[in-house]
């Protein structure tokens, strides 16, 4: 159901109470507002904004792809040229095309970026930050960095730590007086509406708050920038044109072309990622709720979940080879490993392309409804989405309707899809076409007439996915753009406060959200975890911010509040930092994102650690069991020295072979059968680029230390001449004809790596 419908329609037994009433509305009053003023050029819009709010502008723009680039660039350039303008930009996840640091990286990325990001404009303020020429009258604050993008940067000074659900509050506290984002536009029967598209996350909560401030006389402006490359998302994301003060629509200009959206290429899924995804997939319960993050770990989970459903015999064999049930009984206690008959419902702040893959695979199919009575009866298996006369009688039994139907009952039954929309109530009779009858549910003949004339085939308004924002690869946007009307009805972009919290919200009550989110599995990624169960996901112990808290804390807390829910945090067991292999399972660390008292489930490529409700001895040993074996003894000794693990404890033998080689034995067996590939959902790189990328990554890791550099240089001296197969690769990266000594050494290093 769209927000437009919500505002204008009374609530029936729906989100707030088990009884319905025509005088209950989502908003007490829907004040008449003027349609937005539409402008054709960014400079005209800048003029209007300055006229409305003045020259002290604090603008909030959404994270990721929802930024109105034409407008924000024009505003930035105006402030850059006019020092009397004070411009503060409040945002998160500013996306930028990769450029590379070294000559090799730049040569590698150049053709790729030109191909993959054609017609994607640069954001001027991020270019200014990178060049270091940001004027003193302009400031950029972010509440979530693109991962690792501002380490060792002065932008560390301008980071705001906040939960995603607190962003609207915090931005208003910071004096935001302009909110702007990309929208898509459509006109049906002369009525213009706009979609919040990729970012309904904050806008749905911003609009009423800014309206309230405007009513108090505070100068404010809400801006939409039309870009029809954006998928037009409906339901909650579709809003009236009067919700904006200004609309920038370049399409009013002849020959205008909307710029392309920033698309994130599919990341390579490593063998470690695949194992983490596999273990995670065993904890998902059929008929449950799923939330996931972004990146290769998310893609790996999607892949294994699809393998479980589409090729269950292979899936079961992999689990058998890894002894999952025996080593990690939690998978049998809270999870399942069969196919998805009832299916999953997606409830995730970030709607990634994985949800579309699950939808097309017939896994994302459990519908939830905006009516508490209906949702509760579905959960209790007292009704199904298919409508029969039993549906009607069950609603009567639970006092959702009267035995003698009245006009309110009929409106309600039509809204939830039990009755056809063509049914009408008049003077105590149900009417449809040329037939009418008493709406007495105690009368057998009346029931027969209702069955024949009034009943719909299925409930309406079912949603399989609630999301707050999205970003993904090009084919994801294309899939969203080409959905049928029926498919669009099942995907609802909504407020982040609706998705990330359980509290009452104008789009749904806590009771409704709890009913929808049965068997919830909130699955997120982390960087490190300490043996006491604390999790590090957003920053380093020196205070430098890697990304942000975002919604992770919300979902972890929600998992502890919802009956039957679990928080699952995934991380690779170790990584290379400063050229040295280090464990991501640590004894302690000087920063925490998720505190130890909210510990729940942690997964690495070596298995599952069940930490919820466990004593410290168990928590410490469970995490040591899924650590890389190269670090297990050191971790165990520290734990024993601190008195957190019994002195006589020994790591069970079955957990003492946690090595990449052990994983490879299982992984290689199935990759030879074309399972668990690095790019199961497509690849944006050419074969040449994949080979070069692998070699460059390997060289970067090997030369991260002085010793590594020396070894590589020694090997390069004896490197063979480039073969005919290697020559085109060197040419692709601009190293076929080196101009100086450094380039000649680089050519030898790369040749040696490519020859392996």
XYZ file of C-alpha atoms in Angstrom:
756
model
C 0.000 0.000 0.000
C 1.364 3.439 -0.875
C 1.875 6.255 1.593
C -0.731 8.179 -0.390
C -3.289 5.500 0.401
C -2.148 5.320 4.016
C -2.656 9.020 4.570
C -6.083 9.171 2.980
C -7.446 5.856 4.243
C -8.670 4.986 7.724
C -6.964 2.120 9.497
C -8.913 -1.117 9.719
C -7.976 -3.965 12.079
C -4.633 -3.264 10.672
C -1.554 -1.982 12.375
C -2.897 -0.367 15.480
C -5.677 -2.442 16.969
C -7.705 -5.616 16.479
C -10.848 -3.616 15.800
C -11.372 -1.226 12.923
C -12.811 2.234 12.888
C -13.308 4.834 10.202
C -12.146 7.644 12.413
C -8.676 6.193 13.068
C -6.189 7.659 10.608
C -2.454 7.508 10.262
C -2.236 11.282 10.392
C -4.785 13.292 12.324
C -4.915 15.861 9.534
C -3.536 15.806 6.013
C -3.154 19.521 5.450
C -3.587 20.804 1.933
C -0.180 21.578 0.468
C 0.725 23.259 -2.790
C 2.313 21.287 -5.597
C 6.083 21.634 -5.882
C 7.574 24.369 -8.021
C 9.293 22.704 -10.964
C 12.560 24.096 -12.316
C 14.533 23.090 -15.385
C 18.117 23.973 -14.430
C 20.239 23.474 -11.297
C 21.242 27.147 -11.170
C 17.598 28.249 -11.099
C 17.055 25.881 -8.186
C 20.074 27.276 -6.322
C 18.623 30.764 -6.726
C 15.313 29.616 -5.255
C 16.975 27.852 -2.328
C 18.991 30.955 -1.400
C 15.837 33.069 -1.676
C 13.931 30.683 0.620
C 16.452 29.780 3.332
C 19.183 32.388 2.940
C 22.909 32.041 2.422
C 23.516 29.841 5.468
C 22.642 26.462 3.988
C 22.822 23.179 5.858
C 21.758 20.530 3.374
C 21.009 16.896 4.098
C 21.406 14.501 1.190
C 20.954 10.733 1.374
C 23.613 8.086 1.422
C 24.790 6.160 -1.644
C 23.022 6.620 -5.000
C 20.215 8.897 -3.777
C 22.323 12.065 -3.941
C 20.955 14.741 -6.340
C 24.250 15.231 -8.138
C 23.238 17.997 -10.558
C 21.803 20.126 -7.756
C 24.493 19.455 -5.152
C 27.236 20.191 -7.704
C 25.578 23.472 -8.701
C 25.159 24.435 -5.045
C 28.783 23.540 -4.309
C 30.074 25.558 -7.251
C 27.923 28.555 -6.286
C 29.291 28.479 -2.721
C 32.812 28.006 -4.032
C 32.445 31.133 -6.146
C 30.665 33.168 -3.458
C 32.409 33.175 -0.019
C 29.377 34.881 1.525
C 27.524 31.577 1.248
C 28.022 29.164 4.135
C 27.429 25.594 2.922
C 27.461 22.539 5.152
C 26.702 19.202 3.517
C 25.411 16.456 5.834
C 25.386 13.006 4.259
C 26.716 9.448 4.315
C 28.425 7.001 1.930
C 29.606 9.353 -0.781
C 30.327 7.126 -3.758
C 33.252 7.881 -6.052
C 34.643 6.171 -9.085
C 37.875 4.263 -8.329
C 41.017 5.942 -9.604
C 43.891 4.003 -8.048
C 46.897 5.314 -6.146
C 49.895 3.912 -7.999
C 50.593 4.168 -11.723
C 49.832 0.470 -12.077
C 46.465 0.812 -10.360
C 45.548 3.863 -12.438
C 46.493 2.100 -15.664
C 44.494 -0.949 -14.628
C 41.403 0.978 -13.553
C 41.308 3.567 -16.358
C 39.652 1.517 -19.132
C 37.476 -0.339 -16.605
C 36.113 2.872 -15.092
C 35.540 4.419 -18.512
C 33.508 1.362 -19.502
C 31.633 0.609 -16.273
C 30.929 4.164 -15.110
C 30.104 5.783 -18.437
C 27.878 8.872 -17.952
C 28.151 8.647 -14.140
C 29.051 12.189 -13.010
C 31.607 12.993 -10.356
C 30.413 14.641 -7.155
C 32.265 17.934 -6.964
C 32.626 18.105 -3.203
C 34.314 14.708 -3.012
C 36.715 15.807 -5.768
C 37.431 18.940 -3.730
C 38.141 16.861 -0.651
C 40.493 14.561 -2.555
C 42.364 17.477 -4.123
C 42.552 19.343 -0.825
C 41.093 22.545 -2.264
C 37.854 22.698 -0.304
C 36.987 26.376 0.396
C 36.735 27.421 4.030
C 33.043 28.317 3.651
C 32.153 24.715 2.704
C 32.172 21.720 5.033
C 31.175 18.082 4.472
C 30.061 15.914 7.397
C 29.286 12.214 7.039
C 27.617 9.733 9.371
C 28.815 6.720 7.380
C 31.986 6.534 5.283
C 32.313 4.328 2.252
C 34.402 1.576 3.864
C 38.014 2.658 4.281
C 37.624 5.741 2.085
C 38.752 8.307 4.654
C 41.388 6.573 6.760
C 44.254 8.987 7.486
C 42.144 11.836 6.134
C 41.127 15.178 7.631
C 37.550 13.991 7.076
C 38.012 12.020 10.296
C 37.374 15.385 11.952
C 33.959 15.622 10.335
C 32.527 12.193 11.080
C 29.314 11.992 13.105
C 28.748 8.721 14.930
C 25.054 7.869 14.995
C 22.660 5.006 14.535
C 20.915 5.096 11.170
C 17.584 5.428 12.983
C 18.789 8.577 14.750
C 19.985 10.316 11.579
C 16.871 12.455 11.042
C 16.928 13.605 14.663
C 20.649 14.378 14.562
C 20.490 16.223 11.252
C 17.637 18.399 12.503
C 19.644 19.069 15.667
C 22.499 20.166 13.406
C 20.263 22.748 11.755
C 19.490 21.133 8.428
C 17.291 23.526 6.456
C 17.374 21.853 3.031
C 16.805 18.177 2.272
C 17.344 16.971 -1.284
C 17.447 13.651 -3.119
C 16.950 11.947 -6.463
C 13.381 11.001 -7.367
C 11.683 9.351 -10.327
C 8.534 10.812 -11.850
C 5.398 9.392 -13.380
C 2.057 10.808 -14.485
C -1.069 8.643 -14.468
C -4.419 10.094 -15.528
C -2.980 13.573 -15.175
C -1.789 13.019 -11.595
C 1.936 13.468 -10.977
C 3.646 11.424 -8.293
C 7.284 10.953 -7.389
C 9.136 7.938 -6.102
C 11.766 8.193 -3.392
C 13.337 5.262 -5.251
C 16.596 4.156 -3.656
C 16.233 6.306 -0.545
C 12.926 6.290 1.236
C 15.085 5.671 4.311
C 15.097 9.159 5.843
C 12.796 11.157 3.566
C 9.565 9.634 4.869
C 10.448 10.820 8.376
C 12.034 14.092 7.291
C 8.954 15.360 5.428
C 6.561 15.609 8.402
C 9.300 17.021 10.661
C 10.214 19.730 8.160
C 6.539 20.517 7.571
C 6.176 21.037 11.322
C 9.147 23.403 11.400
C 7.885 25.308 8.360
C 4.550 25.747 10.116
C 6.478 27.316 13.017
C 8.029 29.807 10.615
C 11.433 28.177 10.169
C 12.703 28.558 6.559
C 12.985 25.054 5.107
C 13.039 23.437 1.681
C 12.484 19.873 0.469
C 13.943 19.195 -2.971
C 13.590 16.364 -5.453
C 15.830 15.955 -8.507
C 14.237 13.865 -11.244
C 16.327 11.076 -12.720
C 14.213 8.525 -14.545
C 17.050 6.014 -14.679
C 16.051 5.400 -11.070
C 13.667 2.457 -10.645
C 10.251 3.912 -9.757
C 9.500 2.125 -6.487
C 5.899 2.234 -5.324
C 4.116 1.456 -2.061
C 5.528 3.635 0.742
C 8.115 5.187 -1.603
C 5.539 6.821 -3.879
C 4.557 10.301 -2.685
C 2.524 13.239 -3.952
C 4.192 16.183 -5.670
C 3.029 18.450 -2.851
C 5.495 16.763 -0.492
C 8.299 18.765 -2.153
C 8.889 22.491 -2.286
C 10.991 22.296 -5.434
C 11.508 19.746 -8.174
C 14.510 19.916 -10.487
C 13.535 18.246 -13.755
C 16.154 18.583 -16.457
C 13.859 16.699 -18.819
C 11.998 19.985 -19.319
C 15.005 20.961 -21.428
C 15.183 19.654 -24.964
C 17.838 16.981 -25.551
C 18.431 16.520 -21.810
C 19.651 13.071 -20.797
C 19.474 11.840 -17.207
C 22.870 10.737 -15.946
C 23.608 7.074 -15.243
C 23.400 5.661 -11.737
C 26.493 4.578 -9.846
C 26.494 0.789 -10.082
C 28.635 -1.327 -7.778
C 30.315 -4.178 -9.697
C 29.985 -7.682 -8.277
C 32.872 -8.456 -5.939
C 34.811 -11.700 -6.196
C 33.741 -14.323 -3.657
C 36.720 -16.106 -2.109
C 36.729 -19.639 -0.729
C 36.609 -18.168 2.791
C 33.607 -16.017 1.882
C 31.802 -19.017 0.419
C 32.348 -21.059 3.556
C 31.026 -18.223 5.729
C 27.985 -17.939 3.456
C 27.417 -21.680 3.643
C 27.497 -21.809 7.442
C 25.213 -18.764 7.634
C 22.671 -20.350 5.307
C 22.172 -23.269 7.713
C 20.764 -20.910 10.357
C 17.963 -19.566 8.131
C 14.567 -21.019 8.904
C 11.924 -21.615 6.255
C 9.053 -19.183 6.793
C 11.468 -16.744 8.418
C 12.790 -13.222 7.976
C 16.129 -12.233 6.453
C 18.345 -9.161 6.724
C 21.774 -9.000 5.074
C 24.530 -6.491 4.434
C 26.561 -5.680 1.331
C 29.639 -7.103 -0.351
C 31.062 -10.514 -1.109
C 29.952 -12.029 2.222
C 26.368 -11.076 1.391
C 26.711 -12.539 -2.112
C 28.159 -15.737 -0.656
C 25.162 -16.101 1.673
C 22.788 -15.562 -1.252
C 24.602 -18.204 -3.284
C 24.499 -20.879 -0.572
C 20.860 -20.117 0.227
C 20.014 -20.635 -3.440
C 22.114 -23.824 -3.562
C 20.193 -25.122 -0.545
C 16.905 -24.575 -2.379
C 17.808 -25.421 -5.965
C 20.298 -28.260 -5.520
C 19.712 -29.578 -2.039
C 21.486 -32.898 -2.592
C 24.789 -31.129 -3.316
C 24.168 -28.731 -0.444
C 23.650 -31.628 1.962
C 26.806 -33.326 0.724
C 28.889 -30.223 1.418
C 27.440 -30.024 4.935
C 28.249 -33.698 5.422
C 31.843 -33.210 4.258
C 32.252 -30.337 6.723
C 30.470 -32.226 9.555
C 28.325 -29.159 10.188
C 25.594 -30.845 12.222
C 28.088 -32.642 14.455
C 30.461 -29.735 15.036
C 27.913 -26.934 15.117
C 24.605 -28.201 16.521
C 23.143 -24.689 16.512
C 22.411 -25.233 12.823
C 19.974 -27.982 13.856
C 18.540 -26.096 16.839
C 17.638 -22.737 15.292
C 18.180 -23.412 11.603
C 17.162 -25.727 8.810
C 18.868 -27.142 5.744
C 15.918 -28.144 3.577
C 14.285 -26.342 0.676
C 12.091 -23.286 1.183
C 8.437 -24.207 0.983
C 6.892 -21.228 2.789
C 9.786 -19.018 1.744
C 11.436 -15.974 3.275
C 10.429 -12.377 3.887
C 13.134 -9.746 3.493
C 13.377 -6.967 6.074
C 16.665 -5.170 5.532
C 17.772 -1.538 5.668
C 19.821 -2.242 2.553
C 18.059 -4.076 -0.249
C 20.924 -5.673 -2.152
C 20.745 -7.518 -5.455
C 20.817 -10.785 -3.509
C 17.190 -10.275 -2.569
C 16.259 -10.087 -6.244
C 18.171 -13.317 -6.896
C 16.301 -14.969 -4.016
C 13.002 -13.629 -5.358
C 13.610 -15.024 -8.827
C 14.697 -18.338 -7.302
C 11.333 -18.687 -5.526
C 12.842 -18.249 -2.047
C 11.829 -14.671 -1.227
C 8.104 -15.352 -1.316
C 6.640 -15.186 2.200
C 4.231 -12.293 2.089
C 3.572 -10.071 5.077
C 0.574 -7.785 5.408
C -0.156 -4.347 6.849
C -3.006 -5.745 8.919
C -2.254 -7.165 12.347
C -5.256 -9.478 12.426
C -4.441 -10.973 9.041
C -0.744 -11.316 9.870
C -1.457 -12.993 13.201
C -3.887 -15.476 11.664
C -1.372 -16.298 8.933
C 1.351 -16.885 11.534
C -0.958 -19.231 13.417
C -1.832 -21.092 10.179
C -5.512 -20.321 10.707
C -5.750 -18.785 7.240
C -3.598 -18.760 4.120
C -3.086 -16.039 1.502
C -5.626 -17.935 -0.608
C -9.148 -16.666 0.134
C -12.008 -19.066 0.852
C -15.221 -18.812 2.825
C -13.168 -20.177 5.726
C -11.130 -16.947 5.651
C -14.272 -14.935 6.214
C -15.526 -17.179 9.006
C -12.138 -17.118 10.736
C -12.203 -13.319 10.731
C -15.678 -13.477 12.252
C -14.496 -15.954 14.896
C -11.737 -13.519 15.914
C -14.112 -10.543 16.096
C -12.504 -8.751 13.171
C -15.888 -8.346 11.501
C -19.528 -8.500 12.547
C -21.817 -11.448 11.873
C -24.103 -9.071 9.993
C -21.744 -7.120 7.794
C -21.884 -3.330 7.855
C -20.250 -0.749 5.585
C -17.056 -0.645 7.662
C -16.756 -4.421 7.463
C -17.187 -4.390 3.702
C -14.596 -1.620 3.271
C -12.200 -3.596 5.416
C -12.774 -6.876 3.557
C -12.206 -5.135 0.230
C -9.029 -3.494 1.471
C -7.417 -6.747 2.611
C -8.567 -8.558 -0.508
C -11.116 -10.941 0.970
C -13.868 -9.239 -1.043
C -13.611 -8.124 -4.651
C -13.293 -4.369 -5.125
C -16.580 -4.388 -7.055
C -18.597 -5.384 -3.967
C -20.654 -2.555 -2.464
C -22.737 -2.184 0.652
C -26.085 -0.382 0.566
C -29.012 -0.454 2.960
C -27.920 -3.664 4.647
C -27.297 -5.516 1.385
C -24.168 -6.649 -0.399
C -24.292 -5.603 -4.042
C -22.237 -6.761 -7.012
C -23.240 -6.118 -10.642
C -26.971 -6.947 -10.822
C -27.093 -9.187 -7.767
C -27.542 -8.448 -4.067
C -28.012 -10.344 -0.820
C -28.003 -9.926 2.928
C -24.531 -9.919 4.448
C -25.489 -12.279 7.262
C -22.639 -14.670 7.996
C -24.906 -16.814 10.145
C -27.119 -17.553 7.157
C -26.127 -20.571 5.066
C -27.690 -19.222 1.872
C -25.962 -15.895 2.367
C -22.618 -17.691 2.732
C -23.223 -19.584 -0.498
C -24.076 -16.327 -2.309
C -20.996 -14.582 -0.875
C -18.804 -17.510 -1.925
C -20.136 -17.349 -5.469
C -20.170 -13.571 -5.977
C -17.973 -11.705 -3.484
C -14.833 -13.613 -2.576
C -11.491 -12.701 -4.100
C -8.991 -15.381 -5.050
C -6.243 -14.156 -2.690
C -5.469 -11.549 -0.055
C -4.047 -8.319 -1.442
C -1.284 -6.034 -0.236
C 1.219 -8.786 0.532
C 4.870 -7.679 0.593
C 7.920 -9.972 0.399
C 10.496 -7.222 0.933
C 10.773 -4.109 3.082
C 13.927 -2.090 2.446
C 15.122 1.417 3.288
C 17.755 2.041 0.593
C 19.368 0.133 -2.233
C 22.532 0.013 -4.276
C 23.867 -2.722 -6.518
C 25.183 -3.708 -9.944
C 23.645 -2.621 -13.244
C 21.584 -5.768 -13.724
C 19.973 -5.177 -10.316
C 18.720 -1.749 -11.388
C 17.528 -3.269 -14.653
C 15.631 -5.980 -12.768
C 13.921 -3.351 -10.606
C 13.090 -1.260 -13.663
C 11.486 -4.170 -15.493
C 9.367 -5.616 -12.699
C 5.713 -6.254 -13.486
C 2.986 -4.380 -11.619
C 2.351 -7.466 -9.493
C 6.045 -7.740 -8.605
C 6.228 -4.031 -7.745
C 3.385 -4.530 -5.296
C 5.533 -7.038 -3.405
C 8.545 -4.737 -2.902
C 8.191 -1.872 -0.458
C 10.903 0.725 0.055
C 10.103 2.432 3.333
C 11.419 4.380 6.321
C 14.586 3.123 7.976
C 12.793 3.596 11.281
C 10.138 1.157 10.125
C 12.711 -1.473 9.148
C 15.416 -1.064 11.782
C 13.273 -0.536 14.869
C 10.375 -2.315 16.521
C 8.825 0.821 17.990
C 5.472 2.158 16.800
C 5.775 4.121 13.581
C 3.167 5.876 11.473
C 3.628 3.127 8.863
C 3.118 0.271 11.310
C 2.869 -0.535 14.978
C 5.319 -2.545 17.047
C 2.784 -5.359 17.261
C 2.516 -5.514 13.486
C 6.274 -5.487 12.953
C 6.765 -8.210 15.530
C 4.131 -10.337 13.831
C 5.748 -9.899 10.424
C 9.301 -10.656 11.545
C 8.989 -14.227 12.714
C 12.145 -16.382 12.878
C 14.228 -13.311 12.047
C 17.867 -13.748 11.073
C 19.641 -10.409 11.097
C 22.927 -11.142 9.330
C 25.685 -8.525 9.186
C 29.434 -8.324 8.653
C 32.169 -7.373 11.097
C 35.898 -6.669 10.984
C 36.986 -8.243 14.254
C 35.605 -9.890 17.380
C 37.160 -10.216 20.828
C 37.042 -13.372 22.909
C 34.475 -11.858 25.268
C 32.051 -11.474 22.347
C 32.483 -7.747 21.646
C 32.361 -6.947 17.948
C 34.313 -4.344 15.973
C 32.659 -3.266 12.745
C 33.140 0.447 12.126
C 36.410 1.860 13.510
C 39.926 1.150 14.758
C 41.213 1.371 18.303
C 43.118 4.576 17.464
C 39.751 6.241 16.806
C 39.937 6.275 13.028
C 36.582 5.486 11.454
C 36.484 2.867 8.710
C 32.772 3.030 7.865
C 30.045 3.648 10.439
C 27.622 2.046 12.847
C 24.712 2.502 10.466
C 21.974 0.046 11.338
C 24.073 -2.803 12.723
C 23.427 -1.980 16.367
C 19.691 -1.619 15.649
C 19.443 -5.098 14.183
C 21.542 -6.698 16.898
C 19.347 -5.125 19.576
C 16.208 -6.069 17.643
C 17.325 -9.696 17.536
C 17.425 -9.730 21.334
C 13.943 -8.198 21.545
C 12.117 -10.404 19.049
C 11.098 -13.919 20.102
C 12.866 -16.499 17.957
C 15.203 -13.972 16.333
C 19.003 -14.194 16.115
C 21.799 -11.762 15.358
C 24.472 -13.348 13.172
C 27.759 -11.541 12.599
C 30.141 -12.802 9.920
C 33.856 -12.145 9.589
C 36.908 -13.681 7.998
C 39.072 -15.357 10.641
C 42.227 -13.455 9.687
C 43.583 -10.803 7.364
C 46.824 -9.179 6.251
C 47.512 -5.903 8.058
C 50.734 -4.063 7.441
C 52.012 -6.964 5.394
C 51.550 -9.384 8.298
C 48.922 -12.100 8.723
C 46.845 -11.355 11.815
C 43.841 -12.930 13.472
C 40.500 -11.137 13.368
C 39.557 -12.999 16.530
C 41.433 -11.096 19.219
C 41.884 -11.383 22.954
C 40.874 -7.736 23.371
C 40.686 -4.503 21.375
C 40.447 -0.812 22.133
C 37.183 -0.173 20.303
C 33.758 -1.820 20.294
C 30.774 -1.447 17.956
C 28.581 -4.142 19.497
C 29.074 -4.610 23.260
C 29.638 -8.052 24.717
C 26.279 -8.156 26.487
C 24.624 -8.244 23.047
C 26.755 -11.135 21.813
C 24.856 -13.772 19.921
C 26.188 -15.735 16.934
C 29.538 -15.311 15.165
C 30.569 -17.100 11.972
C 33.964 -17.438 10.288
C 35.034 -19.701 7.439
C 35.736 -22.330 10.101
C 32.281 -22.515 11.588
C 29.663 -21.168 13.969
C 30.140 -19.836 17.511
C 26.951 -19.807 19.589
C 27.490 -17.133 22.249
C 24.001 -16.189 23.361
C 23.262 -16.810 27.044
C 26.618 -18.544 27.519
C 29.080 -18.119 30.374
C 32.428 -16.508 29.603
C 34.311 -19.815 29.546
C 32.024 -21.066 26.767
C 32.088 -17.761 24.877
C 35.888 -17.695 24.851
C 36.284 -21.322 23.820
C 33.544 -21.195 21.174
C 35.326 -18.310 19.469
C 38.721 -20.012 19.730
C 37.191 -23.043 17.992
C 36.399 -20.966 14.879
C 39.707 -19.060 14.848
C 42.468 -19.882 12.412
C 44.628 -22.621 13.929
C 47.745 -20.517 13.458
C 46.424 -18.261 16.232
C 44.445 -20.639 18.417
C 47.127 -21.513 20.945
C 48.115 -17.895 21.491
C 44.470 -16.944 22.070
C 43.983 -19.891 24.412
C 47.049 -19.011 26.474
C 45.874 -15.406 26.912
C 42.407 -16.579 27.906
C 43.829 -18.992 30.482
C 46.187 -16.354 31.839
C 43.220 -14.042 32.382
C 41.303 -16.769 34.185
C 38.566 -16.875 31.550
C 39.251 -20.448 30.450
C 40.004 -23.423 32.687
C 43.709 -24.266 32.938
C 43.154 -27.862 31.813
C 41.035 -26.996 28.781
C 42.257 -28.343 25.447
C 40.872 -27.418 22.035
C 38.996 -30.484 20.711
C 40.896 -32.227 17.925
C 38.168 -31.637 15.342
C 38.712 -27.874 15.671
C 42.502 -27.952 15.430
C 42.737 -28.097 11.643
C 41.348 -24.665 10.862
C 43.600 -23.840 7.921
C 43.085 -22.491 4.390
C 44.422 -25.796 3.091
C 41.733 -27.749 4.929
C 39.038 -25.506 3.477
C 40.563 -25.838 0.024
C 40.175 -29.632 0.123
C 36.399 -29.272 0.359
C 36.172 -26.117 -1.734
C 38.189 -27.495 -4.653
C 36.089 -30.652 -4.731
C 32.979 -28.615 -5.510
C 34.520 -25.909 -7.690
C 35.616 -28.784 -9.934
C 31.879 -29.503 -10.285
C 31.160 -25.832 -11.123
C 29.849 -24.889 -7.694
C 31.060 -22.005 -5.476
C 32.641 -19.982 -8.273
C 34.141 -16.511 -7.659
C 31.480 -14.702 -9.733
C 28.223 -16.691 -9.587
C 26.127 -13.578 -10.279
C 28.163 -12.149 -13.144
C 31.446 -10.314 -13.547
C 32.164 -6.799 -14.794
C 35.830 -7.534 -15.491
C 37.278 -8.988 -18.685
C 39.405 -12.130 -18.585
C 42.506 -9.949 -19.002
C 41.457 -7.746 -16.094
C 40.791 -10.741 -13.856
C 44.303 -12.076 -14.465
C 45.885 -8.673 -13.959
C 43.804 -7.961 -10.880
C 44.846 -11.218 -9.256
C 48.521 -10.532 -10.000
C 48.376 -6.944 -8.760
C 46.649 -7.970 -5.538
C 49.222 -10.673 -4.914
C 52.100 -8.252 -5.552
C 50.586 -5.652 -3.246
C 50.357 -8.168 -0.396
C 53.848 -9.538 -0.996
C 55.506 -6.105 -1.105
C 53.732 -4.716 1.962
C 56.875 -5.340 4.067
C 60.583 -4.675 3.455
C 61.322 -8.372 3.543
C 58.562 -9.049 1.053
C 59.819 -6.344 -1.286
C 63.343 -7.749 -1.165
C 62.144 -11.276 -1.951
C 60.019 -10.051 -4.876
C 62.905 -8.019 -6.287
C 65.212 -11.023 -6.088
C 62.650 -13.169 -7.914
C 62.154 -10.427 -10.500
C 65.853 -10.507 -11.423
C 65.455 -14.056 -12.645
C 62.016 -13.564 -14.185
C 61.674 -15.003 -17.689
C 60.917 -12.817 -20.679
C 57.207 -12.171 -21.178
C 55.511 -14.869 -23.209
C 53.105 -14.176 -26.031
C 50.252 -14.678 -23.567
C 51.678 -12.152 -21.081
C 52.558 -9.415 -23.590
C 48.917 -8.290 -24.118
C 48.444 -8.104 -20.344
C 51.495 -5.872 -19.976
C 50.226 -3.698 -22.809
C 46.782 -3.443 -21.186
C 48.377 -2.028 -18.042
C 50.894 0.186 -19.869
C 53.990 -1.797 -18.910
C 54.960 -3.255 -22.275
C 57.470 -0.471 -23.012
C 58.902 0.837 -19.707
C 60.440 4.333 -19.802
C 62.636 4.249 -16.709
C 64.351 1.942 -14.244
C 61.370 1.804 -11.868
C 59.027 0.791 -14.681
C 61.483 -1.854 -15.886
C 61.598 -3.335 -12.383
C 57.806 -3.190 -12.191
C 57.541 -4.976 -15.529
C 59.806 -7.753 -14.266
C 57.841 -8.052 -11.006
C 54.550 -8.272 -12.853
C 55.939 -10.710 -15.421
C 57.170 -12.963 -12.632
C 53.750 -12.875 -10.958
C 51.830 -13.480 -14.182
C 54.108 -16.411 -15.045
C 52.993 -18.396 -11.993
